[in-house]
PDB file of C-alpha atoms and ligand atoms in Angstrom:
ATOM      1  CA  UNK T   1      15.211  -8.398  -3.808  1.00 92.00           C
ATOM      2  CA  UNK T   2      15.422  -6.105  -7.045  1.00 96.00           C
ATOM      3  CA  UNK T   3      13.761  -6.714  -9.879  1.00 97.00           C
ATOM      4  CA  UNK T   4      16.576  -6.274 -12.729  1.00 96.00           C
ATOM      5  CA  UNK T   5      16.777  -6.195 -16.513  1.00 96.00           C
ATOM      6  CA  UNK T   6      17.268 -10.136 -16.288  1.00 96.00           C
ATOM      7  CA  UNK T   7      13.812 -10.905 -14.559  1.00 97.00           C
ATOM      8  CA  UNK T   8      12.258  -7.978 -16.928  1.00 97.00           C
ATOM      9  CA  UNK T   9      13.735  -9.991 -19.963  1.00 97.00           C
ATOM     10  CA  UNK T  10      12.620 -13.479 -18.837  1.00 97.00           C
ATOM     11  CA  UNK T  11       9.293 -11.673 -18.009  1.00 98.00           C
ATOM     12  CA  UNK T  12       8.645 -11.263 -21.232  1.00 98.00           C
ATOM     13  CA  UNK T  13      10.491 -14.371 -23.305  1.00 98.00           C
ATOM     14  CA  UNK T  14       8.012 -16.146 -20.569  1.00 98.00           C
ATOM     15  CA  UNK T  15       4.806 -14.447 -21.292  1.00 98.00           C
ATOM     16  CA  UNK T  16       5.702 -15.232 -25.231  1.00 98.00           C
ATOM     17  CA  UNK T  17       5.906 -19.046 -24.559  1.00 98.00           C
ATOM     18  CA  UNK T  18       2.983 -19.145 -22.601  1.00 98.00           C
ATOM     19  CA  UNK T  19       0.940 -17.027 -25.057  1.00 98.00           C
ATOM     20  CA  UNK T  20       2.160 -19.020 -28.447  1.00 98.00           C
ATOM     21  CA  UNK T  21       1.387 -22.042 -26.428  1.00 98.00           C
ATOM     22  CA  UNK T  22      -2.490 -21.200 -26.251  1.00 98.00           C
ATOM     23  CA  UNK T  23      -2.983 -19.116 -29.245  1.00 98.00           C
ATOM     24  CA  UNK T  24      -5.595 -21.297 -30.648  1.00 98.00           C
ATOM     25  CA  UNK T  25      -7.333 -21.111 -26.836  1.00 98.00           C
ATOM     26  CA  UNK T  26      -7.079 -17.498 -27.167  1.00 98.00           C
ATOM     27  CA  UNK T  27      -8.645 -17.396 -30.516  1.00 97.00           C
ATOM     28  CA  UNK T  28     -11.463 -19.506 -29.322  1.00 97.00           C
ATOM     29  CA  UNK T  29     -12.317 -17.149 -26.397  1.00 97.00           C
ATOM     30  CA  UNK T  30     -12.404 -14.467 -28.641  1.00 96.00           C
ATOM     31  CA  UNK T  31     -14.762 -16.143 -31.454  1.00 96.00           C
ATOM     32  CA  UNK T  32     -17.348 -16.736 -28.509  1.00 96.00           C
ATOM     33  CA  UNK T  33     -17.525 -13.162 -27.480  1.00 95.00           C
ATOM     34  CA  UNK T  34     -15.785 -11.159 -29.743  1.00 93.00           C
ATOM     35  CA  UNK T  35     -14.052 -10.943 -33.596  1.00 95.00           C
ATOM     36  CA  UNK T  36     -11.682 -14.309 -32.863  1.00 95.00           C
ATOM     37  CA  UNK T  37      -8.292 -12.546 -33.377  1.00 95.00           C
ATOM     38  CA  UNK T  38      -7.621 -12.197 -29.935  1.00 96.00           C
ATOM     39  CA  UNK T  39      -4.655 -14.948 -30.459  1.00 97.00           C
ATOM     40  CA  UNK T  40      -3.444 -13.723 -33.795  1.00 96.00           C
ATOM     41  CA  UNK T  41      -3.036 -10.732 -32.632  1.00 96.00           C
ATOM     42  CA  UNK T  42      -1.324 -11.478 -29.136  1.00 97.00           C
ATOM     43  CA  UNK T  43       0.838 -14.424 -30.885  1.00 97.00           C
ATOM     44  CA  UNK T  44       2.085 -11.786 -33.230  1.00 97.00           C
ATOM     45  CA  UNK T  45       2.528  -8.568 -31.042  1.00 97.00           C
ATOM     46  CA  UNK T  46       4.819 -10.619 -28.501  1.00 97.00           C
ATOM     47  CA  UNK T  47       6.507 -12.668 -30.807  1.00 98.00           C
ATOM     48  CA  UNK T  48       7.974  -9.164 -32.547  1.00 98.00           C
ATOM     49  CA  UNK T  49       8.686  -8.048 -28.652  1.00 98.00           C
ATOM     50  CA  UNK T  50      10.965 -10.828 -28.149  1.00 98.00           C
ATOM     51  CA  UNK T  51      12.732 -10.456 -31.416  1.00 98.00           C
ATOM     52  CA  UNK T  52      13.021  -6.496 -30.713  1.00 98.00           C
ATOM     53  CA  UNK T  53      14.341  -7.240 -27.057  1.00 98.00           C
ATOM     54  CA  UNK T  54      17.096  -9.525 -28.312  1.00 97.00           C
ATOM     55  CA  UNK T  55      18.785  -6.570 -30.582  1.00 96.00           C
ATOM     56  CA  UNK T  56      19.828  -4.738 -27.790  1.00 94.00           C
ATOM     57  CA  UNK T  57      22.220  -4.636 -24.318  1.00 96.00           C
ATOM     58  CA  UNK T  58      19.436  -3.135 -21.788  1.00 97.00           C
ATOM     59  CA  UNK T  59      21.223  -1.215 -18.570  1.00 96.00           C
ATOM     60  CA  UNK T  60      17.282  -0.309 -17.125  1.00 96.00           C
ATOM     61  CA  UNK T  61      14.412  -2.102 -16.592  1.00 97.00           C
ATOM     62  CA  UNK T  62      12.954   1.156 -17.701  1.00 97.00           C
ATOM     63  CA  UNK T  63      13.856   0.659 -20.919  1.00 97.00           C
ATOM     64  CA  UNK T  64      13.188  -2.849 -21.548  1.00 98.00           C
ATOM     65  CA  UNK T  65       9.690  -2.026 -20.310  1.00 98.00           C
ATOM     66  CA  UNK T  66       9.616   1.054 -23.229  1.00 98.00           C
ATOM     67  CA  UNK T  67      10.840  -1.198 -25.950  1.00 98.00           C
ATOM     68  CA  UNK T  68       7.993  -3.822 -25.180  1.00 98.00           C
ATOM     69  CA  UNK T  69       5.594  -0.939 -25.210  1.00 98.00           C
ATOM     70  CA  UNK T  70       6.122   0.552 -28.506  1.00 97.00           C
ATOM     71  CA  UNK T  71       6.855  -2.721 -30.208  1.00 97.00           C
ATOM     72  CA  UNK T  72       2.952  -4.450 -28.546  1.00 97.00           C
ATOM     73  CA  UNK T  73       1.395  -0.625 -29.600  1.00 95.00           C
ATOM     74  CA  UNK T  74       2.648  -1.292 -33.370  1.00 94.00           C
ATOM     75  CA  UNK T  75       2.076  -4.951 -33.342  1.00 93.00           C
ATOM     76  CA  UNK T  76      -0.820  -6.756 -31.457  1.00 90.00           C
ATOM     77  CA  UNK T  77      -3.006  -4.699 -33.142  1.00 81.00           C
ATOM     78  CA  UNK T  78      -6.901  -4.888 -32.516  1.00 85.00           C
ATOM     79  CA  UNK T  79      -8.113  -2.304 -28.863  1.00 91.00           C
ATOM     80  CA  UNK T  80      -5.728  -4.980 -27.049  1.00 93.00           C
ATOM     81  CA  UNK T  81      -2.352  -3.890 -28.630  1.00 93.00           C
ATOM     82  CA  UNK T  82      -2.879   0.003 -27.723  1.00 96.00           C
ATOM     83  CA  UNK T  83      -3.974  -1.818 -24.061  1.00 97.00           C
ATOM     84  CA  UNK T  84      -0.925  -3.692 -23.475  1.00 98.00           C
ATOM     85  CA  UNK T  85       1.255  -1.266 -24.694  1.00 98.00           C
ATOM     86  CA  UNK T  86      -0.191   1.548 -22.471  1.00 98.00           C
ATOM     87  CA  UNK T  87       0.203  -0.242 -19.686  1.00 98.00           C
ATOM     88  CA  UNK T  88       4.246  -1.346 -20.539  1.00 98.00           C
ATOM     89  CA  UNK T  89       4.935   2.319 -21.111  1.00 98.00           C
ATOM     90  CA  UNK T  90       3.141   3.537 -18.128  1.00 98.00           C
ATOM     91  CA  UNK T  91       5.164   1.035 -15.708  1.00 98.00           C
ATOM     92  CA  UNK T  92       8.794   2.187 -18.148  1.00 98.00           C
ATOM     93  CA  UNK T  93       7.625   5.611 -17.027  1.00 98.00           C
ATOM     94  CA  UNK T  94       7.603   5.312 -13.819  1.00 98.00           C
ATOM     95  CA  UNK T  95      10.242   3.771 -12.928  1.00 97.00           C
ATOM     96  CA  UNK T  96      12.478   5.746 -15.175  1.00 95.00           C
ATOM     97  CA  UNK T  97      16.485   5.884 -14.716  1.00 88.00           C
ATOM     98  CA  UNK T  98      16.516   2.645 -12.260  1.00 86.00           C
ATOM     99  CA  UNK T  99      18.446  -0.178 -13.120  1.00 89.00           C
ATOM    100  CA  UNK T 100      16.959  -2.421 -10.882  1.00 91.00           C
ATOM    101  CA  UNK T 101      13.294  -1.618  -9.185  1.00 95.00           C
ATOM    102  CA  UNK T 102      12.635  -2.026  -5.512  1.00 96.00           C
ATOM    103  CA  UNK T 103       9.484  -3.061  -4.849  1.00 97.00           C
ATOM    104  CA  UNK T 104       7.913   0.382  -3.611  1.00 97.00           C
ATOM    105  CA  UNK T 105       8.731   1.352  -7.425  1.00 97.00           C
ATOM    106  CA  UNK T 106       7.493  -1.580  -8.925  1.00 98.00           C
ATOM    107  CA  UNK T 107       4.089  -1.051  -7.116  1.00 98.00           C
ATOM    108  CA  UNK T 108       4.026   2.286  -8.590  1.00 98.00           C
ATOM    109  CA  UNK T 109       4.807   1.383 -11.815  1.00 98.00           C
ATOM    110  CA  UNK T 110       2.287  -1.389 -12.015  1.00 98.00           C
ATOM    111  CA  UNK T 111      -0.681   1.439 -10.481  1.00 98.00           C
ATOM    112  CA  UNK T 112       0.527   3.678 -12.989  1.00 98.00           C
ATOM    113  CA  UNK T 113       0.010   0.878 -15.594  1.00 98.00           C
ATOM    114  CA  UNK T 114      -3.408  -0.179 -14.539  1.00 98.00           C
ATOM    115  CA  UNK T 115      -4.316   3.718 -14.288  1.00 98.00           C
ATOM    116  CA  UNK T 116      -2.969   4.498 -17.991  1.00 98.00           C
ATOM    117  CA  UNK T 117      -5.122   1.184 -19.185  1.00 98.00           C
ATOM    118  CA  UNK T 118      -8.386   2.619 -17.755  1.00 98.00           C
ATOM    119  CA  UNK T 119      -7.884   6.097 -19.050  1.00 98.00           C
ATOM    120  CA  UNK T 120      -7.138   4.477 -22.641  1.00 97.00           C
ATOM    121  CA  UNK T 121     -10.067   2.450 -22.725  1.00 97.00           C
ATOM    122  CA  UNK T 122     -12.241   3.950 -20.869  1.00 97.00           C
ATOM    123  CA  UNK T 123     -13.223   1.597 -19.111  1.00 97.00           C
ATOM    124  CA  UNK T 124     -13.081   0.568 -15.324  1.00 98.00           C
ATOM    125  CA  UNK T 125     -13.461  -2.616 -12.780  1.00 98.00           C
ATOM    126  CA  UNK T 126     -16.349  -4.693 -13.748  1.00 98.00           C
ATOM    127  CA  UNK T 127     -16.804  -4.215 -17.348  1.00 97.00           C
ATOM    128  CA  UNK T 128     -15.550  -7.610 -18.177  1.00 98.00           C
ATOM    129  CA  UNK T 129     -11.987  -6.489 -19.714  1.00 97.00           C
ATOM    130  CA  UNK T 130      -8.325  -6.971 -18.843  1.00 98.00           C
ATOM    131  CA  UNK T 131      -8.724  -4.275 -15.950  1.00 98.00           C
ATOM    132  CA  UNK T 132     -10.392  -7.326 -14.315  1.00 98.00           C
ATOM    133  CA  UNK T 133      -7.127  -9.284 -13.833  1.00 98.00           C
ATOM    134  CA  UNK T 134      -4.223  -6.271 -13.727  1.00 98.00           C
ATOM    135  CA  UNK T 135      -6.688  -4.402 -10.854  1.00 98.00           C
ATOM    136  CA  UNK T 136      -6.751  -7.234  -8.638  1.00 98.00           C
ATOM    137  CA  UNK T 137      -3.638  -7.668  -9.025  1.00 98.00           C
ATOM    138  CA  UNK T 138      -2.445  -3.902  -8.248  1.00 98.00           C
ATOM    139  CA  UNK T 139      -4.460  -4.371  -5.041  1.00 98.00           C
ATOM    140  CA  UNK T 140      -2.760  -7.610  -3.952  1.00 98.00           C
ATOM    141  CA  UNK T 141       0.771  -6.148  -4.636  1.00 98.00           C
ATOM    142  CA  UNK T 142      -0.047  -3.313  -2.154  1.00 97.00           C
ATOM    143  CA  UNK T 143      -0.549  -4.987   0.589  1.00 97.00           C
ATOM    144  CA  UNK T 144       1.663  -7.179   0.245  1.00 98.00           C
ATOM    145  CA  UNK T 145       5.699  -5.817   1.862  1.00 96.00           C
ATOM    146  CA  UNK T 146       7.381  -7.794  -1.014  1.00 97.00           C
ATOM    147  CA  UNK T 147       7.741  -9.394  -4.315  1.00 97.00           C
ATOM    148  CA  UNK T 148       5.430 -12.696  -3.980  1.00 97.00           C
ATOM    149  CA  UNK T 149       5.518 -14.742  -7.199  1.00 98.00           C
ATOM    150  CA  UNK T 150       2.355 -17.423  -5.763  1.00 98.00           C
ATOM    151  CA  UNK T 151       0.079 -14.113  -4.876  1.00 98.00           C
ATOM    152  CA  UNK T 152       0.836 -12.428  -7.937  1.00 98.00           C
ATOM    153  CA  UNK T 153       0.124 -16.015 -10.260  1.00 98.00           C
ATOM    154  CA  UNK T 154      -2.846 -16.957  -7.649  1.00 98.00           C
ATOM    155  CA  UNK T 155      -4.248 -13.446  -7.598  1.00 98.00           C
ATOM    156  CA  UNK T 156      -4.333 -13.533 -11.661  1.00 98.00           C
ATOM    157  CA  UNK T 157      -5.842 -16.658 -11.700  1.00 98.00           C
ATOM    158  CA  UNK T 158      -9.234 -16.236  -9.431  1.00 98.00           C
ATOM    159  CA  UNK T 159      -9.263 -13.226 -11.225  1.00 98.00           C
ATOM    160  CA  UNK T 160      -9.472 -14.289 -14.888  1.00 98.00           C
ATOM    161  CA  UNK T 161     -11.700 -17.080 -13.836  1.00 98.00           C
ATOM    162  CA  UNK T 162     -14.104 -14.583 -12.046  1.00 98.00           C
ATOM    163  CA  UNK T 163     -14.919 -13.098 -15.226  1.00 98.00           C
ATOM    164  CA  UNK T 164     -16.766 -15.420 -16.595  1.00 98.00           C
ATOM    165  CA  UNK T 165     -19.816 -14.208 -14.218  1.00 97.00           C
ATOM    166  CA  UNK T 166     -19.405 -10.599 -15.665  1.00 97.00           C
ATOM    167  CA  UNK T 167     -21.297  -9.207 -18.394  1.00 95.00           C
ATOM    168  CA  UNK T 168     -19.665  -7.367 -21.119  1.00 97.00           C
ATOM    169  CA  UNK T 169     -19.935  -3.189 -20.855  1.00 97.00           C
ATOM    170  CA  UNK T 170     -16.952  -2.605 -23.129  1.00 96.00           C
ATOM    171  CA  UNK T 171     -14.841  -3.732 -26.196  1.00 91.00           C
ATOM    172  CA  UNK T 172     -17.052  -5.942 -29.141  1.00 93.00           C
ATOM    173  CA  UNK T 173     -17.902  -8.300 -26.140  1.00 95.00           C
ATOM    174  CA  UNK T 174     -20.389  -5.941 -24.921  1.00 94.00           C
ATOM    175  CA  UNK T 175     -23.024  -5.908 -27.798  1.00 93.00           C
ATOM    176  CA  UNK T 176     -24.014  -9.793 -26.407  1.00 92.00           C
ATOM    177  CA  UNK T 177     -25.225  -7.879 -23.590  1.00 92.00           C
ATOM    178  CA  UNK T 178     -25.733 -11.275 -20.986  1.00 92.00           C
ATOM    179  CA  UNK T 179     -24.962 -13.451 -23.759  1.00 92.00           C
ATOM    180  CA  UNK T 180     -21.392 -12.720 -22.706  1.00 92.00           C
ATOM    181  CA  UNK T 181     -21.983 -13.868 -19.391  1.00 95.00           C
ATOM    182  CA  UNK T 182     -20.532 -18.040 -19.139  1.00 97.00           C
ATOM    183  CA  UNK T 183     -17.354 -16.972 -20.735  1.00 97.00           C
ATOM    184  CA  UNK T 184     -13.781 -15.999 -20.356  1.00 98.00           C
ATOM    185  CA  UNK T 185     -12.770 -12.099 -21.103  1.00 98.00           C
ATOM    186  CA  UNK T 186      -9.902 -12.659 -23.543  1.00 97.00           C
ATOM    187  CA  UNK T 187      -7.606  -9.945 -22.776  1.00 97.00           C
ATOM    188  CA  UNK T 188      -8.360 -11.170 -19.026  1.00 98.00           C
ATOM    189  CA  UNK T 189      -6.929 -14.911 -19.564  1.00 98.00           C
ATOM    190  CA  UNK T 190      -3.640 -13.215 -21.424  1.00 98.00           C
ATOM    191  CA  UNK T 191      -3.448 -10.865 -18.894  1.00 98.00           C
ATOM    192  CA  UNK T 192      -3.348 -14.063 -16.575  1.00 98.00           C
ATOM    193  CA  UNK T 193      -0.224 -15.824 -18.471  1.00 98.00           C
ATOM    194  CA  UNK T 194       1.464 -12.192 -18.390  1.00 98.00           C
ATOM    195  CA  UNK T 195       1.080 -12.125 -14.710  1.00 98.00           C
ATOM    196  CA  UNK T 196       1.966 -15.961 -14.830  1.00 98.00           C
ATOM    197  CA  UNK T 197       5.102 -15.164 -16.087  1.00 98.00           C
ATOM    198  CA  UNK T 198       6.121 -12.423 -13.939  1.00 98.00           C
ATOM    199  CA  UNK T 199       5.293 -14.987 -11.313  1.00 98.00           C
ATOM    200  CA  UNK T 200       7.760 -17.590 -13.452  1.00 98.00           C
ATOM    201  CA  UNK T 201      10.805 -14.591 -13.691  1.00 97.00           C
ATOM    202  CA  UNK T 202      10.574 -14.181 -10.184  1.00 97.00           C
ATOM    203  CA  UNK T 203      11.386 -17.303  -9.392  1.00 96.00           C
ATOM    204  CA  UNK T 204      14.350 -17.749 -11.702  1.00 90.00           C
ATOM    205  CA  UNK T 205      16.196 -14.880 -10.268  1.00 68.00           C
ATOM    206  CA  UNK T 206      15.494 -15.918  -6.580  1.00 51.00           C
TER     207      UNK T 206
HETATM  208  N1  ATP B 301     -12.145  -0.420 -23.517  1.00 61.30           N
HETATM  209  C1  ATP B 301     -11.401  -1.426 -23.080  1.00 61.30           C
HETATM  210  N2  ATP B 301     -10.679  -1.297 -21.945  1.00 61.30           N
HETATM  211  C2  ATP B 301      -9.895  -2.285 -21.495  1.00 61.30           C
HETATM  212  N3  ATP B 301      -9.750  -3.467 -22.125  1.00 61.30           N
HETATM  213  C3  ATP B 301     -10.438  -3.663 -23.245  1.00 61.30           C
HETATM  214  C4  ATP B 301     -11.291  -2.666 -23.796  1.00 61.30           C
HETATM  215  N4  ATP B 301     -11.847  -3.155 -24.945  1.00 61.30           N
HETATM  216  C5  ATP B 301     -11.355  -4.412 -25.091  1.00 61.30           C
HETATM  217  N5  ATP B 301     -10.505  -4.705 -24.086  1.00 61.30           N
HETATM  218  C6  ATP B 301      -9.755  -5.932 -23.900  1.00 61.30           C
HETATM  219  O1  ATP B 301      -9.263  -6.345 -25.173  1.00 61.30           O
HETATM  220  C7  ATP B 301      -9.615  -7.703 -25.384  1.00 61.30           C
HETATM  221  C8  ATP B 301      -9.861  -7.943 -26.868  1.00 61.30           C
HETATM  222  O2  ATP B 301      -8.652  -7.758 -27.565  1.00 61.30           O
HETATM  223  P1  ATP B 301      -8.479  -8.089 -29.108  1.00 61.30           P
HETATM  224  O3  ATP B 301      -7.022  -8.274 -29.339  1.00 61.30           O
HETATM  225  O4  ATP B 301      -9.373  -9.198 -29.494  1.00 61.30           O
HETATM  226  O5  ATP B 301      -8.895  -6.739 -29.815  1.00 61.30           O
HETATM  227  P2  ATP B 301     -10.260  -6.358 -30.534  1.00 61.30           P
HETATM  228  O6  ATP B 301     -10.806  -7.527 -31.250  1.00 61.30           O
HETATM  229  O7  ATP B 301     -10.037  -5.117 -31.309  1.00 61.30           O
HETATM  230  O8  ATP B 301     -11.081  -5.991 -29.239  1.00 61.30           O
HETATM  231  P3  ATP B 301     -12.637  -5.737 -29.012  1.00 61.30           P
HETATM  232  O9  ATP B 301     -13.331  -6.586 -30.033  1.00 61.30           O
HETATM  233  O10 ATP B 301     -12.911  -6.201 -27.599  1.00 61.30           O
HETATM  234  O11 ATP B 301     -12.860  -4.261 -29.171  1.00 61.30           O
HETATM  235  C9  ATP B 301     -10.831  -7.942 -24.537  1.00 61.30           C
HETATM  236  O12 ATP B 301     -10.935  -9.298 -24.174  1.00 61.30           O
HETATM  237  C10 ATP B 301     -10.613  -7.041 -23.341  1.00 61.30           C
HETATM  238  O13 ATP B 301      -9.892  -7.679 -22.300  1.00 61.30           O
HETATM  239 MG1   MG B 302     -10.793  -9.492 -30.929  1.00 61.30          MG
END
């Protein structure tokens, strides 16, 4: 299997529905460890993705992948918008000029996203943050020989969960010191529906 502009499309009309669908959850997550915009600001940044992806006739996933970078940079706002974009643009970069992406590439790109996201925040496994969910993840995907849409959603999942034990070192999250330990990273449980829905487009197009 490839995957193709189609399953990068529903990827992301996918990771929309599931994020509108709990923007009030995110929110809440947020106000217990951090500035409570978390939703807003995710609700926003992937609603305008959608709307942006829908203007156009995409040949690449390359450049579906750049077009939901630049419009979650501009839009989600808050350290997660820079975040999520990074790691978009980072995966459009590297697997530049395909029209469909075997899974060797799509490895790659999704390294080269996790990579890009450390380097822009600064930040690495452990600190409580999305790198929590999208490293586990990256791991998974290597050793597995081939697009799995239950390892990728499963993986996600134990991994948001898990970060409820972990104590804050980065983002607003980490001026509770242990007070942030008993709750769910934000950026970690989105990170979970975006990997839930790359799960969900891989599906469809089987
Ligand atoms: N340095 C970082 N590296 C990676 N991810 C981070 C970093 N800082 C914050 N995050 C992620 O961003 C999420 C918060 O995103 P949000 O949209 O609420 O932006 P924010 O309120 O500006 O962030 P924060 O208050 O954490 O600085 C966190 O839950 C975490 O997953
Ligand atoms: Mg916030």
């Amino acid at each position: 299997m490839k995957f193709d502009v189609n399953h990068a499309l529903t990827w992301i009309t996918k990771a929309n529905e599931k994020i509108q669908d709990n923007k009030d959850y995110l929110t809440s997550l947020d106000q217990a460890i951090g500035d409570g915009d978390h939703g807003i600001n995710m609700s926003r940044g992937f609603k305008e993705t959608v709307a942006k992806l829908s203007e156009n006739d995409y040949v690449t996933v390359s450049d579906v992948w750049k077009d939901a970078a630049m419009t979650l940079m501009s839009k989600v706002g808050g350290a997660s918008g820079p975040l999520f974009g990074t790691a978009f643009l980072k995966m459009s970069m590297a697997s530049k000029g395909e029209e469909a992406i075997d899974y060797p590439i799509f490895i790659k790109a999704v390294e080269e996203a996790v990579e890009g996201v450390k380097q822009r925040g600064k930040a690495t496994e452990g600190e409580k943050t999305m790198i929590d969910v999208w490293s586990p993840v990256v791991k998974k995907l290597q050793e597995a020989s081939d697009f799995n849409a239950e390892l990728i959603r499963d993986t996600a999942k134990t991994a948001m969960e898990a970060t409820s034990d972990l104590v804050a070192t980065k983002g607003r999250a980490a001026y509770l010191k242990e007070r942030s330990k008993g709750h769910l990273d934000p950026g970690s449980v989105s990170s979970y529906y975006i990997f839930d829905a790359l799960a969900d487009s891989l599906e469809e197009g089987a």
